[in-house]
Short mmCIF file of C-alpha atoms in Angstrom, two decimals:
data_model
loop_
_atom_site.label_atom_id
_atom_site.label_comp_id
_atom_site.label_asym_id
_atom_site.label_seq_id
_atom_site.Cartn_x
_atom_site.Cartn_y
_atom_site.Cartn_z
CA MET P 1 63.11 73.11 27.01
CA ALA P 2 65.62 75.02 24.85
CA CYS P 3 65.98 72.01 22.51
CA TYR P 4 62.22 71.69 22.24
CA SER P 5 61.85 75.40 21.43
CA PHE P 6 64.53 75.14 18.73
CA PHE P 7 62.85 72.09 17.17
CA PHE P 8 59.45 73.81 17.17
CA SER P 9 60.95 76.93 15.62
CA LEU P 10 62.55 74.82 12.89
CA ILE P 11 59.20 73.22 12.03
CA VAL P 12 57.54 76.65 11.84
CA LEU P 13 60.34 77.90 9.58
CA LEU P 14 60.01 74.95 7.20
CA ALA P 15 56.25 75.40 7.05
CA ALA P 16 56.71 79.08 6.24
CA VAL P 17 59.06 78.20 3.38
CA CYS P 18 56.51 75.77 1.93
CA HIS P 19 53.31 77.75 2.46
CA GLY P 20 54.53 81.29 2.03
CA GLN P 21 55.37 82.68 -1.39
CA ASP P 22 52.95 81.86 -4.23
CA ALA P 23 50.92 79.47 -2.03
CA PHE P 24 53.16 76.47 -2.70
CA VAL P 25 52.60 73.44 -0.47
CA CYS P 26 55.34 71.02 0.57
CA SER P 27 55.03 67.31 -0.11
CA ARG P 28 56.88 64.41 -1.76
CA ALA P 29 56.79 62.86 -5.21
CA THR P 30 57.90 59.69 -6.91
CA TYR P 31 57.38 58.29 -10.40
CA TYR P 32 56.01 55.29 -12.21
CA GLY P 33 56.98 54.25 -15.67
CA SER P 34 55.68 52.55 -18.77
CA PRO P 35 57.33 51.57 -22.06
CA LYS P 36 56.22 54.93 -23.52
CA CYS P 37 57.42 56.92 -20.49
CA ARG P 38 53.86 57.93 -19.73
CA ALA P 39 51.33 56.95 -17.09
CA THR P 40 49.47 53.69 -16.55
CA GLU P 41 47.24 52.48 -19.35
CA ASN P 42 44.11 52.33 -17.17
CA GLY P 43 44.14 55.27 -14.78
CA ALA P 44 41.63 55.61 -11.95
CA CYS P 45 40.10 58.73 -13.53
CA GLY P 46 38.69 56.74 -16.46
CA PHE P 47 40.48 58.81 -19.12
CA GLY P 48 41.90 55.83 -21.01
CA GLU P 49 44.37 56.75 -23.76
CA TYR P 50 43.65 60.45 -23.21
CA GLY P 51 45.15 60.06 -19.75
CA GLN P 52 48.45 59.00 -21.28
CA ALA P 53 48.65 61.54 -24.10
CA VAL P 54 47.19 64.74 -22.63
CA ASN P 55 49.69 67.50 -21.83
CA ASN P 56 52.36 65.66 -23.84
CA GLY P 57 52.26 62.80 -21.37
CA GLU P 58 53.25 65.03 -18.45
CA VAL P 59 50.65 63.65 -16.07
CA THR P 60 50.40 62.41 -12.52
CA GLY P 61 48.62 60.13 -10.16
CA VAL P 62 47.74 61.72 -6.82
CA SER P 63 46.70 60.49 -3.39
CA ARG P 64 44.68 62.87 -1.20
CA LEU P 65 44.30 65.36 -4.08
CA TYR P 66 42.27 62.73 -5.94
CA ARG P 67 39.26 63.58 -3.75
CA ASN P 68 37.16 60.57 -4.80
CA GLY P 69 37.60 61.51 -8.45
CA THR P 70 36.67 65.19 -8.19
CA GLY P 71 40.36 66.06 -8.53
CA CYS P 72 40.66 64.34 -11.91
CA GLY P 73 41.76 66.72 -14.66
CA ALA P 74 43.19 69.33 -12.27
CA CYS P 75 46.53 70.92 -13.18
CA TYR P 76 49.47 71.51 -10.84
CA GLN P 77 52.91 73.03 -10.99
CA VAL P 78 55.37 70.77 -9.19
CA ARG P 79 58.95 71.70 -8.27
CA CYS P 80 61.47 69.50 -6.49
CA ARG P 81 63.68 70.86 -3.74
CA ILE P 82 67.21 69.62 -4.39
CA PRO P 83 69.00 72.78 -5.57
CA ALA P 84 71.83 70.94 -7.30
CA HIS P 85 69.49 68.86 -9.47
CA CYS P 86 66.09 70.58 -9.68
CA SER P 87 64.97 73.25 -12.13
CA ASP P 88 63.36 76.48 -10.96
CA GLU P 89 60.22 76.02 -13.07
CA GLY P 90 59.60 72.34 -12.41
CA VAL P 91 56.81 70.68 -14.39
CA LYS P 92 53.12 71.35 -15.05
CA VAL P 93 51.08 68.17 -14.81
CA VAL P 94 47.49 66.98 -15.23
CA VAL P 95 45.87 64.58 -12.73
CA THR P 96 44.84 61.40 -14.55
CA ASP P 97 45.14 58.70 -11.90
CA TYR P 98 45.07 57.77 -8.23
CA GLY P 99 48.12 56.34 -6.50
CA GLU P 100 49.94 56.21 -3.19
CA GLY P 101 53.69 56.06 -2.71
CA ASP P 102 56.07 56.59 0.20
CA HIS P 103 54.17 59.46 1.87
CA THR P 104 53.79 61.10 -1.53
CA ASP P 105 51.06 63.28 -2.98
CA PHE P 106 52.27 62.82 -6.57
CA ILE P 107 53.27 59.79 -8.64
CA LEU P 108 54.53 61.38 -11.83
CA SER P 109 54.89 59.84 -15.25
CA THR P 110 58.58 59.37 -16.02
CA ARG P 111 58.31 62.08 -18.66
CA ALA P 112 57.02 64.53 -16.03
CA TYR P 113 59.53 63.44 -13.37
CA ALA P 114 62.42 64.07 -15.78
CA LYS P 115 61.25 67.66 -16.28
CA LEU P 116 61.74 68.36 -12.59
CA ALA P 117 65.48 68.21 -13.22
CA ARG P 118 67.95 70.74 -14.49
CA PRO P 119 69.37 70.04 -17.98
CA ASN P 120 71.37 66.78 -18.03
CA MET P 121 70.46 66.08 -14.40
CA ALA P 122 67.46 63.75 -14.88
CA GLU P 123 69.46 60.55 -14.33
CA GLU P 124 70.74 61.81 -10.98
CA LEU P 125 67.20 62.78 -9.95
CA PHE P 126 65.77 59.38 -10.89
CA ALA P 127 68.32 57.78 -8.57
CA TYR P 128 66.56 59.36 -5.58
CA GLY P 129 63.29 57.53 -6.30
CA VAL P 130 61.36 59.87 -3.99
CA VAL P 131 62.05 63.60 -3.73
CA ASP P 132 60.80 66.48 -1.62
CA ILE P 133 58.66 68.84 -3.68
CA GLU P 134 56.48 71.92 -3.48
CA TYR P 135 53.34 72.32 -5.56
CA GLN P 136 50.48 74.66 -6.33
CA ARG P 137 47.31 74.31 -8.35
CA ILE P 138 47.29 76.24 -11.62
CA PRO P 139 44.66 76.80 -14.35
CA CYS P 140 44.52 74.19 -17.10
CA ARG P 141 44.95 75.55 -20.62
CA TYR P 142 44.01 73.75 -23.84
CA ARG P 143 43.47 74.60 -27.50
CA TYR P 144 40.19 72.70 -27.45
CA ASN P 145 36.64 73.08 -26.20
CA LEU P 146 35.34 70.84 -23.43
CA PHE P 147 34.63 67.37 -24.85
CA LEU P 148 32.26 64.70 -23.56
CA LYS P 149 33.55 61.26 -24.39
CA VAL P 150 31.15 58.32 -24.48
CA HIS P 151 32.96 55.70 -22.44
CA GLU P 152 33.88 52.48 -24.23
CA ARG P 153 31.69 50.43 -21.90
CA SER P 154 28.57 52.29 -23.02
CA ASN P 155 25.97 50.21 -24.86
CA TYR P 156 23.69 52.11 -27.22
CA PRO P 157 20.88 52.78 -26.45
CA HIS P 158 20.58 51.02 -23.07
CA TYR P 159 23.55 52.30 -21.09
CA LEU P 160 25.46 55.57 -21.32
CA ALA P 161 28.65 56.59 -19.51
CA VAL P 162 30.37 59.90 -20.21
CA VAL P 163 33.80 61.34 -19.38
CA PRO P 164 34.54 65.11 -19.54
CA LEU P 165 37.83 65.88 -21.31
CA TYR P 166 39.91 69.07 -21.70
CA LYS P 167 38.48 70.81 -18.65
CA GLU P 168 40.04 74.29 -18.54
CA GLY P 169 40.64 76.71 -15.69
CA MET P 170 40.57 75.66 -12.05
CA TYR P 171 37.08 74.19 -12.00
CA ASP P 172 36.11 70.87 -10.40
CA ILE P 173 33.14 68.96 -11.82
CA ILE P 174 31.27 67.70 -8.78
CA ALA P 175 28.15 66.35 -10.52
CA VAL P 176 26.64 65.73 -13.97
CA GLU P 177 22.92 65.78 -14.75
CA ILE P 178 21.03 64.83 -17.90
CA TRP P 179 17.79 66.40 -19.15
CA LEU P 180 14.74 64.10 -19.25
CA GLU P 181 12.42 65.66 -21.78
CA ASP P 182 9.45 63.42 -20.87
CA CYS P 183 9.64 64.42 -17.22
CA LYS P 184 10.83 67.98 -17.82
CA GLU P 185 13.54 67.64 -15.18
CA TRP P 186 17.27 67.26 -14.69
CA TRP P 187 18.25 63.79 -13.54
CA PRO P 188 21.55 63.12 -11.70
CA MET P 189 23.99 60.72 -13.30
CA ARG P 190 25.97 58.38 -11.06
CA ARG P 191 29.70 58.91 -10.56
CA VAL P 192 30.96 55.41 -11.27
CA PHE P 193 34.61 56.14 -10.54
CA GLY P 194 37.04 58.95 -11.23
CA THR P 195 35.34 61.31 -13.65
CA VAL P 196 33.08 58.70 -15.28
CA PHE P 197 29.33 59.38 -14.93
CA ASP P 198 26.66 56.93 -16.11
CA LEU P 199 22.94 56.30 -16.51
CA GLN P 200 20.89 53.23 -17.34
CA ASN P 201 18.28 53.66 -20.09
CA PRO P 202 19.26 57.21 -21.11
CA PRO P 203 16.73 59.37 -22.96
CA ALA P 204 16.71 59.63 -26.73
CA GLY P 205 19.07 62.24 -28.10
CA PRO P 206 20.31 64.71 -28.84
CA LEU P 207 21.32 64.85 -25.19
CA ASN P 208 21.49 67.90 -22.95
CA PHE P 209 23.69 67.92 -19.86
CA ARG P 210 24.15 70.17 -16.86
CA LEU P 211 27.43 70.25 -14.96
CA GLN P 212 27.76 71.31 -11.35
CA VAL P 213 31.19 72.91 -11.01
CA VAL P 214 33.11 74.79 -8.35
CA ALA P 215 36.15 77.00 -8.84
CA GLU P 216 37.74 75.93 -5.56
CA ALA P 217 36.96 73.91 -2.45
CA ASN P 218 33.77 74.99 -0.64
CA ALA P 219 33.01 77.62 -3.29
CA GLU P 220 29.55 78.38 -4.64
CA VAL P 221 28.30 75.79 -7.12
CA LYS P 222 28.04 77.00 -10.71
CA LEU P 223 25.63 75.33 -13.16
CA VAL P 224 26.82 74.90 -16.75
CA GLN P 225 24.33 73.69 -19.35
CA LEU P 226 25.51 71.86 -22.47
CA THR P 227 22.80 71.76 -25.15
CA SER P 228 22.76 68.92 -27.70
CA ALA P 229 26.23 67.94 -26.49
CA ILE P 230 25.87 64.32 -27.66
CA PRO P 231 23.86 63.34 -30.78
CA SER P 232 20.98 60.89 -30.84
CA ASP P 233 23.07 58.25 -32.62
CA TRP P 234 25.96 58.38 -30.16
CA LYS P 235 28.65 55.71 -30.29
CA ALA P 236 30.86 54.23 -27.59
CA GLY P 237 34.43 55.49 -27.64
CA ILE P 238 33.68 58.76 -29.46
CA ALA P 239 34.47 62.14 -27.89
CA TYR P 240 32.01 64.92 -28.81
CA ASP P 241 32.88 68.62 -28.92
CA THR P 242 30.49 70.55 -26.65
CA ALA P 243 31.36 73.89 -28.34
CA PHE P 244 31.85 75.23 -24.79
CA GLN P 245 34.68 75.70 -22.32
CA LEU P 246 34.52 76.18 -18.55
CA ASN P 247 37.12 78.92 -18.35
#
């Protein structure tokens, strides 16, 4: 009984260390590489090249935090927990992909994984492969407005797919609607995968959108209207400035 009580007390102590100060949560992280030390070329969020370059390539794939794509674009501070090798600040990453490792919540780009380490300690940290970490969600910060990118698979004027980019703050986009002028109603777009929303036979532009966003899990839904966000002569692969930001 004494051994059991000690073991239980140890678990409670470890949980308190992870979930106490600053709301950090304990988990594990690994990394995946590419020739450019960034993430995979085709991430599950549908960001394309943006998913490799955003935040200076300090990005991550996640497992349960992916939340069927709703977690795409969220920002986290991640710190590893090997005092001899890990920096106090850790790294701030953007979710651009889905991935599962060895009981990990994060699969970091190699650029991001290296920033977990103290100066000149990255090589030693890479040797671990998987490390214990603590993380917390933080607001995203950009120098840009929210953009709506017309996905490359769109086909003017018959098929439209859009991808929100540069989502600030701690908002999650849970749904996207488009205004049908003929019907005088908002029509839901389909979440194809990640943060890609589409519609067959979209209305003629310029196009108005309405985003359903929440600031945190189970929070009240906020409606954000984007007027004339995409022009009538929209083109696949182009990202359009909405002149608006969520934060």
